[in-house]
XYZ file of C-alpha atoms in Angstrom:
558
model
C -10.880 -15.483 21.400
C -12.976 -12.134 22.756
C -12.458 -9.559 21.317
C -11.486 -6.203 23.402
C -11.767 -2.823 22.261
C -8.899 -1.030 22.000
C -10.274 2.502 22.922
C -11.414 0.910 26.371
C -7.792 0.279 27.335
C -5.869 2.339 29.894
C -3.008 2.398 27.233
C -5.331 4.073 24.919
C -5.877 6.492 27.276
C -2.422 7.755 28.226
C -1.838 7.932 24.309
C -5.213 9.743 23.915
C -3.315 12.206 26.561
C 0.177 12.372 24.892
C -1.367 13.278 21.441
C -3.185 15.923 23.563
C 0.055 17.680 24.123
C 2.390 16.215 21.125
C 4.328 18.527 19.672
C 6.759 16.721 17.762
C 10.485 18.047 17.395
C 12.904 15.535 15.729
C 15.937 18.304 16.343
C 15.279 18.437 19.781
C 15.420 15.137 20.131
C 18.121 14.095 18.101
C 20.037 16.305 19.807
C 19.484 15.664 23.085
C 19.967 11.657 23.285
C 22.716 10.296 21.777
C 21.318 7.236 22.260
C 18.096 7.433 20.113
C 19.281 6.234 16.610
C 20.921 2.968 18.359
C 17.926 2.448 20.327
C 15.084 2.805 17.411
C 17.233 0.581 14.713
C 16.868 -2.938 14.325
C 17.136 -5.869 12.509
C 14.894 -8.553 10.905
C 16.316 -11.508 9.291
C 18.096 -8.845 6.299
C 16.135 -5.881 6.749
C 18.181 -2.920 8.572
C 15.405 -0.836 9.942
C 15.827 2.960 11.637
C 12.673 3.960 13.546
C 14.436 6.977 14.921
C 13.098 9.235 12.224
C 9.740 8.425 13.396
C 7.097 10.664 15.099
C 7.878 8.919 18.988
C 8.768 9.165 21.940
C 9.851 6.453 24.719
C 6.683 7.182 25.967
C 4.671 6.910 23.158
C 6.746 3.956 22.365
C 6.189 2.419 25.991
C 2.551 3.463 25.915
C 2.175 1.697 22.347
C 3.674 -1.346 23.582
C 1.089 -1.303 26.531
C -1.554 -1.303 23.899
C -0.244 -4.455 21.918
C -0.077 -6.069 25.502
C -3.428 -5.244 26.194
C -5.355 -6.447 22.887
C -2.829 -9.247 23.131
C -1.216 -9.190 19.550
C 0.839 -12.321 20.732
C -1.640 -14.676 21.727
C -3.829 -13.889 18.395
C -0.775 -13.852 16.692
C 0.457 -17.593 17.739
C -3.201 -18.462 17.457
C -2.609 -17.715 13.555
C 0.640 -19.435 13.292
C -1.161 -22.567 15.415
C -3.963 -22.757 12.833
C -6.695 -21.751 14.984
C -9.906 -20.089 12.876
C -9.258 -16.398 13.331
C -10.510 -15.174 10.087
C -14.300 -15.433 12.072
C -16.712 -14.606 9.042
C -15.467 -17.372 7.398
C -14.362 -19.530 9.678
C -11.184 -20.361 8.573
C -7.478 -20.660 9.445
C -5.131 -18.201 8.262
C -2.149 -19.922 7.283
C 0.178 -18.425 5.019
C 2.922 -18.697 7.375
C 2.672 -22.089 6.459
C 3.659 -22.030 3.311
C 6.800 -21.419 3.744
C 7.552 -23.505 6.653
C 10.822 -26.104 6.262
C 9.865 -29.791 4.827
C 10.838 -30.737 8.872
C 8.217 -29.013 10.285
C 4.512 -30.655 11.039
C 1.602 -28.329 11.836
C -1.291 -30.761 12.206
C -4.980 -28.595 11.391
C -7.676 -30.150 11.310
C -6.049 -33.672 11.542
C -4.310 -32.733 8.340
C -0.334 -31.887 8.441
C -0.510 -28.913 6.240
C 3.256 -28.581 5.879
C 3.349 -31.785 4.678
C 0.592 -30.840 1.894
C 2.621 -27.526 1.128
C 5.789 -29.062 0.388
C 3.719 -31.881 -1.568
C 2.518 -28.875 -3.698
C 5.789 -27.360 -4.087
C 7.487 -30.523 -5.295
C 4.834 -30.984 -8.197
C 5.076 -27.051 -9.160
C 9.103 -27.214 -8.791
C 8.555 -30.425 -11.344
C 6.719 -28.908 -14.015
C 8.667 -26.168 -13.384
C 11.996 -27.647 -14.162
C 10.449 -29.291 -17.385
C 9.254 -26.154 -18.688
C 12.596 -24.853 -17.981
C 14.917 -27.694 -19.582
C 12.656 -27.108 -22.553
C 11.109 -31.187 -21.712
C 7.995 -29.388 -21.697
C 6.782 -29.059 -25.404
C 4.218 -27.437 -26.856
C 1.507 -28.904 -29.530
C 4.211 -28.586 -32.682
C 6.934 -30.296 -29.879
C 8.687 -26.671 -30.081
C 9.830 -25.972 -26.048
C 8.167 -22.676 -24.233
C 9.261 -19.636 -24.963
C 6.706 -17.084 -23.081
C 4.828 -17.634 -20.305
C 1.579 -15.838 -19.759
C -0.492 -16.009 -16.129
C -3.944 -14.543 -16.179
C -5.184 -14.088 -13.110
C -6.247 -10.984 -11.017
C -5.878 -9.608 -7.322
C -3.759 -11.619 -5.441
C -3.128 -14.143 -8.513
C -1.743 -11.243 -10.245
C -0.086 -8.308 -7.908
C 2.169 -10.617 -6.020
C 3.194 -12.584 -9.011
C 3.877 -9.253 -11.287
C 5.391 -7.523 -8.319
C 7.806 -10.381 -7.290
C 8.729 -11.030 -10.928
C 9.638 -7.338 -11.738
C 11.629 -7.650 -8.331
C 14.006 -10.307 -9.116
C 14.290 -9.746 -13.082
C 17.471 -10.434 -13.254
C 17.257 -13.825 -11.491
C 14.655 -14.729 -14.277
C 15.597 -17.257 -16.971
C 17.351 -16.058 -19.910
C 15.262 -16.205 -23.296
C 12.345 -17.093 -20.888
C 9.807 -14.397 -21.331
C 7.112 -14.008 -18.563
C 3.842 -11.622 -19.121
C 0.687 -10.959 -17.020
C -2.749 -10.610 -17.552
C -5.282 -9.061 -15.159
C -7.719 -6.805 -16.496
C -11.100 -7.919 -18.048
C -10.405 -4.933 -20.535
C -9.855 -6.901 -23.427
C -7.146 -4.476 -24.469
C -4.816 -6.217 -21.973
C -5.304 -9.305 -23.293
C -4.770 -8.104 -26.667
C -1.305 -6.284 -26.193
C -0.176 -9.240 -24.327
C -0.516 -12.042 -26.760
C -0.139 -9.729 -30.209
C 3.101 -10.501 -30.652
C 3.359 -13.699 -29.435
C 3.667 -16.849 -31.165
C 1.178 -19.757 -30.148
C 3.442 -22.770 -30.553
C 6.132 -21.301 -27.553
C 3.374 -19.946 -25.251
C 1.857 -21.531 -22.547
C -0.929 -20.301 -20.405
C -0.981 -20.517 -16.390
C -4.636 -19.566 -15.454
C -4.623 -18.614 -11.666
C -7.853 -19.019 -9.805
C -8.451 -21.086 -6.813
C -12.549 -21.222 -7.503
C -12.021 -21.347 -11.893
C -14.934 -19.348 -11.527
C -13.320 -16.042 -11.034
C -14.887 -13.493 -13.899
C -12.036 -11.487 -15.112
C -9.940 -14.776 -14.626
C -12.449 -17.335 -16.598
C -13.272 -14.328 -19.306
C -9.668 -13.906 -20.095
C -8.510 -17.817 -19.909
C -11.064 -18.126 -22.386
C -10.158 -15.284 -25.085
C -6.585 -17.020 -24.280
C -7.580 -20.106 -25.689
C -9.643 -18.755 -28.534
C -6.435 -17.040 -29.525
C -4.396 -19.994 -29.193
C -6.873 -22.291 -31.146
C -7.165 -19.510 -33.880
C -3.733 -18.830 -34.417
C -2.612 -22.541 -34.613
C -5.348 -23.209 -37.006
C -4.408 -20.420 -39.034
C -0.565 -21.124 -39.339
C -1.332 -24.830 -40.357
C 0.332 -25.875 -37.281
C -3.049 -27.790 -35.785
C -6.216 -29.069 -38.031
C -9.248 -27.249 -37.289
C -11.015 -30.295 -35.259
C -11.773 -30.458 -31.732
C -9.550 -33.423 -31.020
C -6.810 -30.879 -32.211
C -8.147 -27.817 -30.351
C -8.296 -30.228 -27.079
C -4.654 -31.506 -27.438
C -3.413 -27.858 -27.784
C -5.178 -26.547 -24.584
C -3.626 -29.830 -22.783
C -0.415 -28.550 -23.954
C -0.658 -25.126 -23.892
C -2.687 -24.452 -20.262
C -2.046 -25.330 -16.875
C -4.125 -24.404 -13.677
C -3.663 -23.193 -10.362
C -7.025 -24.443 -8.950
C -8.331 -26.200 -6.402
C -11.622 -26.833 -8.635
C -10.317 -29.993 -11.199
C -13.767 -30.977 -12.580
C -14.192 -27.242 -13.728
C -10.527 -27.432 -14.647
C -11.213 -30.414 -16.893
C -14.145 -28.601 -18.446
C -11.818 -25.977 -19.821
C -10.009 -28.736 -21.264
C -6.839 -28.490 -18.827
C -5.377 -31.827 -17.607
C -6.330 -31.980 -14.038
C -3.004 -33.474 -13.578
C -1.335 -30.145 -14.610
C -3.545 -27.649 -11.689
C -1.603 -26.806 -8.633
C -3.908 -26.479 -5.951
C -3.643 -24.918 -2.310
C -5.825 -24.017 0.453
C -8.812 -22.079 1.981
C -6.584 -21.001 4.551
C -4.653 -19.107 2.445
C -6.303 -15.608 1.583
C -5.844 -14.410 -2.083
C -3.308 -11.239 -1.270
C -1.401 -13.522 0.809
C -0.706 -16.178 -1.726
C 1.979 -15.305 -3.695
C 4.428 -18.010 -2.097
C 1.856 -20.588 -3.060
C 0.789 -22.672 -5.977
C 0.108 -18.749 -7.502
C 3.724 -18.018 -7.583
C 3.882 -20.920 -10.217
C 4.974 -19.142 -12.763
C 7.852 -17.572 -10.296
C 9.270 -20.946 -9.424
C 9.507 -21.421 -13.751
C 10.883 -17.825 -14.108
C 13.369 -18.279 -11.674
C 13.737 -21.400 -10.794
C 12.851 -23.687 -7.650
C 16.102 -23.007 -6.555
C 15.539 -19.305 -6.094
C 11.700 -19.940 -4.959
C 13.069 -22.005 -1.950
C 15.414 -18.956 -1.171
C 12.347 -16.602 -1.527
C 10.326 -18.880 0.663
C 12.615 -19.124 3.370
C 13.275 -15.201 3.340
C 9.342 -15.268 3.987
C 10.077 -17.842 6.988
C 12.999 -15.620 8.707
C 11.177 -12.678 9.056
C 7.751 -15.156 10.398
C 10.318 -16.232 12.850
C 11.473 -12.934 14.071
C 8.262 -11.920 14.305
C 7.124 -15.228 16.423
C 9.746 -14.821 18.853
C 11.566 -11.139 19.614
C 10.541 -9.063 21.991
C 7.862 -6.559 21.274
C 10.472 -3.879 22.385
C 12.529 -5.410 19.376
C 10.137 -6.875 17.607
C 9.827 -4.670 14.099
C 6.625 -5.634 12.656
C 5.111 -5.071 15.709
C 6.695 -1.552 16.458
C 6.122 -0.748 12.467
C 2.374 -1.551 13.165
C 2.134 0.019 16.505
C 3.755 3.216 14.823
C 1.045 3.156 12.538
C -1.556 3.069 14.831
C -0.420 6.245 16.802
C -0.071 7.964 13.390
C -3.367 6.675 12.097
C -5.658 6.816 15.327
C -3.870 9.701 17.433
C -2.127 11.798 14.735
C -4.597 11.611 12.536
C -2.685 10.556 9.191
C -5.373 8.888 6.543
C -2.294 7.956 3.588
C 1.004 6.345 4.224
C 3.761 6.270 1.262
C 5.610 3.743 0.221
C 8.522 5.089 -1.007
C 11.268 2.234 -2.644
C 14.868 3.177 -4.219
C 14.796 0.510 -6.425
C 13.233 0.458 -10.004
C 12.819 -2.960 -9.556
C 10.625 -2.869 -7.066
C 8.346 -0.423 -8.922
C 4.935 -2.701 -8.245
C 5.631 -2.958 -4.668
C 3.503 -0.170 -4.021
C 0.917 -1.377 -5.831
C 0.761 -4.677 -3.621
C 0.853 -3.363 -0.696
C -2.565 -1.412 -1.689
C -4.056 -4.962 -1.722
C -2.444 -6.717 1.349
C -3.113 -3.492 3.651
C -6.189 -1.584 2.383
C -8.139 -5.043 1.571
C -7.038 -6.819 5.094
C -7.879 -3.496 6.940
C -10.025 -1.469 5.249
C -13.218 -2.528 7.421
C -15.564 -0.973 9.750
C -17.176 -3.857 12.149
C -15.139 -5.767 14.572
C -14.497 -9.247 14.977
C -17.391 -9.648 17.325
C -20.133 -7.576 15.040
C -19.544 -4.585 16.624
C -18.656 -1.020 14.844
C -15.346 -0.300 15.433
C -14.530 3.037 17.435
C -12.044 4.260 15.750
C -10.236 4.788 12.536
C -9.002 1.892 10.640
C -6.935 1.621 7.776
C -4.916 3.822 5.468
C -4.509 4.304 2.116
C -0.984 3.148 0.676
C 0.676 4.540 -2.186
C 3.659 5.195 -3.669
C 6.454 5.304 -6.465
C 10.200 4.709 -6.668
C 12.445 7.364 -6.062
C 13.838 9.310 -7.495
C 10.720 9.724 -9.578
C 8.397 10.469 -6.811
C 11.065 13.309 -5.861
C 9.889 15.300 -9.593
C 5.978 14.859 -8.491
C 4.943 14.528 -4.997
C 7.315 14.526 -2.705
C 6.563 18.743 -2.316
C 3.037 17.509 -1.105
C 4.747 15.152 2.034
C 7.497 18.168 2.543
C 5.456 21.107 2.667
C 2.214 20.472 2.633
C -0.706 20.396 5.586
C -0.913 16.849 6.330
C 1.637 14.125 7.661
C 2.026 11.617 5.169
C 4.252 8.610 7.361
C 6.624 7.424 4.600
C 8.560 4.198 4.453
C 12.035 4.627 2.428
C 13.490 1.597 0.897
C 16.769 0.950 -0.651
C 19.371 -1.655 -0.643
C 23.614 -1.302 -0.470
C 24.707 -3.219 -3.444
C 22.795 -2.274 -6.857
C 22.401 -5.167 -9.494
C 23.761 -2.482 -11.695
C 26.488 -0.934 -10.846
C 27.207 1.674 -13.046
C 29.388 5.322 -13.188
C 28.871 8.323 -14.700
C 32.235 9.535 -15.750
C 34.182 9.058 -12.085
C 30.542 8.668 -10.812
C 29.341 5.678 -8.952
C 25.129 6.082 -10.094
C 24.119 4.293 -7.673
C 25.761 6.374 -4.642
C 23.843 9.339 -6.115
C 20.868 7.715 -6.032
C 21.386 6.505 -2.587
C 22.480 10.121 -1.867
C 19.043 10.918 -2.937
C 17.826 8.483 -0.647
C 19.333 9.570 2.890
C 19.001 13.330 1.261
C 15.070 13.028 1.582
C 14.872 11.271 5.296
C 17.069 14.199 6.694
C 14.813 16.957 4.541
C 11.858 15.368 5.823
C 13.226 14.746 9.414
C 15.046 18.305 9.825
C 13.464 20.559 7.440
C 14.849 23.850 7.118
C 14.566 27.021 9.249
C 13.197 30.461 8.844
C 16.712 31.412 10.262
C 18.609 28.959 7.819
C 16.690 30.389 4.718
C 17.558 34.087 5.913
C 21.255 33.052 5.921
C 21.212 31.819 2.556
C 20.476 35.591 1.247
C 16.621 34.537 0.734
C 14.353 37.593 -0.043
C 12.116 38.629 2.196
C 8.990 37.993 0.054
C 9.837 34.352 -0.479
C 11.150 33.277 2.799
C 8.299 31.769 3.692
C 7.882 29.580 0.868
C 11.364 28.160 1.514
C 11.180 27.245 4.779
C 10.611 23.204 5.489
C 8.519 22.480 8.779
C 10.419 18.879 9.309
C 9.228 16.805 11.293
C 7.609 14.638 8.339
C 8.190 10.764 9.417
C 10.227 8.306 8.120
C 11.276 4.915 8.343
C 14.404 3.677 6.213
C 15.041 0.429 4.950
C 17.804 -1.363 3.768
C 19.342 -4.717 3.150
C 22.536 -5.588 1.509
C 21.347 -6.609 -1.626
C 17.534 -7.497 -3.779
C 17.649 -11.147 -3.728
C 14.799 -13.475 -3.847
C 15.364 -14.261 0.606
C 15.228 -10.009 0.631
C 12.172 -10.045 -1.069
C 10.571 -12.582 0.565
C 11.243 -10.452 3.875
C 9.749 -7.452 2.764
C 6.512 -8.955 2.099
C 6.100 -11.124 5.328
C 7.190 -7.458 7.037
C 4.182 -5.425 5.699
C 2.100 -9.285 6.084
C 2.950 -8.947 9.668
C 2.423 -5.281 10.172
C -0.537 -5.227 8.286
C -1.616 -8.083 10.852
C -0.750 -6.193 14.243
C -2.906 -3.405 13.272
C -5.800 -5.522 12.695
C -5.246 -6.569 16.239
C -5.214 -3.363 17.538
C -8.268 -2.214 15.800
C -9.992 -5.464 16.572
C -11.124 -6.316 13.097
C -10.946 -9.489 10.570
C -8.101 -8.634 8.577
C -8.551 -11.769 6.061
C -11.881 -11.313 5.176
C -12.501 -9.315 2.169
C -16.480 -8.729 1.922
C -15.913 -5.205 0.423
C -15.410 -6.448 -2.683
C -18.574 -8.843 -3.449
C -21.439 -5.855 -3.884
C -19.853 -4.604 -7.069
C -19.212 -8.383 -8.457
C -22.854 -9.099 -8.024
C -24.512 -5.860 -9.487
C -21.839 -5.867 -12.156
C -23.212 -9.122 -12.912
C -27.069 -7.962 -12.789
C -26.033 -4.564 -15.085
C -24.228 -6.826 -18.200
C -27.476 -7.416 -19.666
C -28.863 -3.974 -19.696
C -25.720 -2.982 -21.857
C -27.119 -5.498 -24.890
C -30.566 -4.305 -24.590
C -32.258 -6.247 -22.148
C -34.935 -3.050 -21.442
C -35.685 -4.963 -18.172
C -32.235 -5.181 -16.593
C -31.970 -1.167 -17.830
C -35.416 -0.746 -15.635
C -34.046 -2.019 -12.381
C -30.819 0.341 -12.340
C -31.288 3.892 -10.564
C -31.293 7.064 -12.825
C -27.451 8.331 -13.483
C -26.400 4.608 -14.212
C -29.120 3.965 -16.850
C -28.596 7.630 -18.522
C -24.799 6.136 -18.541
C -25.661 3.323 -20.082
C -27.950 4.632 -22.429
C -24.700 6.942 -23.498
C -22.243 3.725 -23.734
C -25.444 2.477 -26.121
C -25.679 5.508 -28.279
C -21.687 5.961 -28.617
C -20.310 2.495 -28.720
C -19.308 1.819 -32.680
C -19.194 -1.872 -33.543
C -16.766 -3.520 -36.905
C-alpha cells in the first residue's frame, strides 16, 4: 500500500491553522454546550470512555477525522486484520488480532488457516495447563508444582507480569507464580532463593531460544535446579538424572525445538506461535502460558475474548465513534500540533501497577521511529514517552508537575466501579475515597482554580500566585464495572489499537523494532574486553574503555 505523508494533507493543514490560534478553555466550553460530555463519551466492549475532558474542539475533532480519512487508517487497518504484510522491513503479517479470534473463524494466510493453528496452540497450552493445575503434573521426586517461574524478557515478560499482577486474585490458590527478566544475576537469585526445586517448574519464553538475557538465565535456572536436587539427595549426581529433572522441571515457549531439545526440554512440552506475532504484542499467545496455569484456561478464554470485543469495535464503528481511533487521533493533535513529548498513564487500581510499564513497550517500541514505511524521514514528530503510576501514589509525587507546571502532559485516568476489595474505614467505604480521588484530579486538571477563586479563599497576596491552577491539563477517564480477565483483555487491545492508528498517521512501521539490535550486537563485541581480552578493550572509543578499565580495577571476586 503507498504510503502518503501526512503533513501533505489538506487536513493537516486546517489543523496546522487551528493550533495557530488554539487557545484552549475547558470552562468555556463546558459551559456553553450542554451537549459536550454526551457527545465525547463512549463505549468499547466494557470500557466507559469520556473524551470531553480533552484538549478539542468539533473542529479539531472533524479536522482529525479528515486526517484518519486521508492516510486511510481503515484500509491499512483491515489490511492487518486480513493478513496482508504491513510490517514492510520484515515482510511479515501482523496478526495478533488473530489470536484471539473464536475457534469458528478461518483466516486463511499464506494458504495456512491461522485460527485454526491458534486454537491448536491454545488447546495444548490449556492441557498442560490443567495438569499442572490438578497437580497430574509432577515433578522429578513425583511431588506436584508448587511455583512457577517464567524467564523471559520484553514482551515474554511485561505482558505476562503485568496481566498476572492484574488479575491476582483470579490466580490459583497455593499456586505461586514469579518472573524473571533481567540478565542481572541478582534477579535470578532473589527469585529462586527461597524456593524449593522439587515444586518448581521453569517456563523459558523465547520464540528464537537464542534470546541472551533469556538463554543466560534459563541456564543459571537449571544449574540451580540440578545443584539443589543433587544436594538434597533428591536426584544422583549423573547426567541421566540431571536430564530427567530438566524434562520435568522446564517447558518452552519456542518455535526453535532442535535448540529446545539441546537444553534438554522435551520438544513435546514448547508451545510455539508465529512470526506474525510481534514480541510486545504476544501476551495472549503461547507467552501467556504461564497465565492460562495461573488462572486457568477458563479465565484465559475470557481474557482472550475481551481482546476480541474491543478488535471488533475497532473493525467496525464509525470513526466518529470509534475510540481507539479518536484516542489515537487525540494523540496526534497533542503530539504533532500541541507539542506534548510525555503522556501519563495514570490507573486507580493497585493491581494494575505494571500497566504503565507495558505500555512503555507496546507504544514507545511500535512508534518510536524516524523513517517511514517507504524509506523516507518522517516530517514530523513521532512518538511519546509513556509513563506512569497508580493513584493515589502518583498524587504524593508528580502530579504538581502535570497541574502546575509548563508543559501539557495528556493523562489517561483509569479506574473501575466495583473494587475486588471492598473495604470501610469506620462508616467509610475506601474505595469511594479513592474513587473520590479519582474524579477529584480530572476536574483539578480540567478546571483548575482561579486567581479570583484563590482571593476568595482569604489567600495572601504574596502567595496567590502560587495557588492558582491554569486548568486546562487533559484528561481522558476510564472505567469499567469491574477488573476481570475480559476488562483486561480490553485495555490492552485499546492502547494495541491506538498505538496502531498513530503509526498510520505518522506513516511509519509500527511492528518493527530495529532500535533495539545496535546495543545487542556491541554488547556482544564489549563482553570480552571486561575479562581481559586487551584487543576487544582496543576497539572501544575512549570513555567506555576508561569505564571498563574502572569495572576492572573495582570489581572484587569470592
Amino acid at each position: 500500500m503507498p504510503v502518503l505523508d501526512a503533513t501533505q494533507t489538506d487536513p493537516w493543514a486546517k489543523l496546522l491553522a487551528l493550533s495557530g490560534s488554539f487557545t484552549p478553555d475547558l470552562r468555556y466550553w463546558f459551559g456553553t454546550d450542554p451537549r459536550r460530555v454526551e457527545s465525547m463519551t463512549f463505549t468499547a466492549g466494557d470500557l466507559y470512555v469520556d473524551l470531553s475532558k480533552n484538549l478539542v474542539t468539533k473542529d479539531v475533532i472533524a479536522q482529525l477525522i479528515r486526517l484518519a480519512m486521508a492516510v486511510d487508517v481503515a484500509g491499512r487497518r483491515d489490511a492487518m486484520f486480513a493478513g496482508e504484510k504491513i510490517n514492510v522491513t520484515e515482510n511479515r503479517s501482523v496478526l495478533h488480532t488473530a489470536l484471539r479470534r473464536p475457534r469458528t473463524d478461518s483466516l486463511i494466510v499464506d494458504g495456512v488457516d491461522v485460527v485454526g493453528e491458534v486454537h491448536a496452540t491454545l488447546d495444548r497450552v490449556y492441557a498442560f495447563a490443567e495438569q499442572v493445575r490438578s497437580g497430574q503434573w509432577r515433578g522429578v521426586t513425583n511431588k506436584p508444582i508448587a511455583t512457577v517461574v517464567n524467564i523471559g524478557i520484553g514482551g515474554s515478560d511485561l505482558g505476562p507480569v503485568m496481566v498476572h499482577e492484574a488479575l491476582k486474585p483470579y490466580v490459583q490458590e497455593g499456586l505461586e507464580c514469579r518472573f524473571v527478566s533481567n540478565i542481572d544475576p541478582t534477579d535470578i537469585a532473589e527469585k529462586t532463593k527461597d524456593l524449593d526445586p522439587e515444586t518448581t517448574l521453569f517456563i523459558i519464553a523465547s520464540k528464537t531460544f537464542t534470546t541472551l538475557e533469556t538463554l543466560t538465565n534459563a541456564r543459571l535456572a537449571r544449574a540451580w535446579l540440578w545443584d539443589r536436587l543433587v544436594a538434597a539427595g533428591a536426584i544422583a549426581d549423573s547426567e541421566r538424572a540431571r536430564q530427567s529433572a530438566v524434562a520435568k522441571h522446564f517447558v518452552a515457549v519456542s518455535t526453535a525445538l532442535d535448540k529446545v531439545a539441546a537444553f534438554g526440554i522435551d520438544p513435546n512440552n514448547a508451545f510455539g506461535f508465529w512470526d506474525w506475532v510481534g514480541g510486545r504484542y504476544s501476551v495472549d499467545s503461547a507467552v501467556g502460558t504461564i497465565l492460562a496455569v495461573a488462572l486457568g484456561p477458563e479465565r484465559f478464554a475470557e481474557f482472550l475474548d475481551g481482546f476480541h470485543r474491543i478488535d471488533e469495535h475497532f473493525r467496525k464503528a464509525p470513526y466518529e465513534s470509534n475510540v481507539p481511533v479518536l484516542m489515537g487521533l487525540i494523540n496526534v493533535w497533542y503530539r504533532d500540533f500541541l507539542d506534548a513529548a510525555t503522556h501519563a498513564v495514570l490507573p486507580y487500581s493497585q493491581y494494575l501497577h505494571r500497566f504503565a510499564a507495558y505500555l512503555q513497550q507496546l507504544t514507545m517500541e511500535s512508534n518510536g521511529k524516524r523513517v517511514r514505511l517507504d524509506g523516507h524521514h518522517v516530517c514530523m514528530d513521532t512518538g511519546e514517552v509513556f509513563w506512569g503510576e497508580p493513584g493515589t501514589n502518583g498524587q504524593h509525587a508528580f502530579y504538581q508537575l502535570i497541574h502546575q507546571g509548563t508543559q501539557i502532559i495528556p493523562a489517561d485516568f483509569i479506574a473501575v466501579a466495583t473494587p475486588t476489595h471492598a473495604l470501610t474505614d469506620g462508616d467509610q467505604d475506601v474505595h469511594e475515597l479513592f474513587l473520590a480521588n479519582f474524579f477529584a484530579q480530572t476536574r483539578a486538571l480540567a478546571f483548575g482554580k482561579t486567581e479570583k477563586e484563590v482571593r476568595a479563599e482569604g489567600t495572601p497576596d504574596e502567595i496567590v500566585a502560587a495557588r492558582i491552577f491554569p486548568g486546562n491539563r487533559p484528561t481522558t477517564s476510564i472505567m469499567a464495572p469491574a477488573l476481570t480477565p475480559s476488562v483486561v483483555g480490553q485495555l490492552i487491545a485499546l492502547y494495541e489499537h491506538i498505538t496502531f492508528v498513530e503509526g498510520v498517521v505518522w506513516g511509519i512501521d509500527s511492528f518493527d523494532q530495529w532500535g533495539v539490535e545496535l546495543g545487542k550486537k556491541l554488547a556482544a563485541e564489549i563482553t570480552p574486553a571486561l575479562s581481559g581480552d586487551d584487543k576487544a578493550l582496543a576497539a572501544q572509543d575512549a570513555s567506555t574503555q576508561q569505564l571498563i578499565r574502572y569495572y576492572q580495577q573495582n570489581r572484587q571476586r569470592a
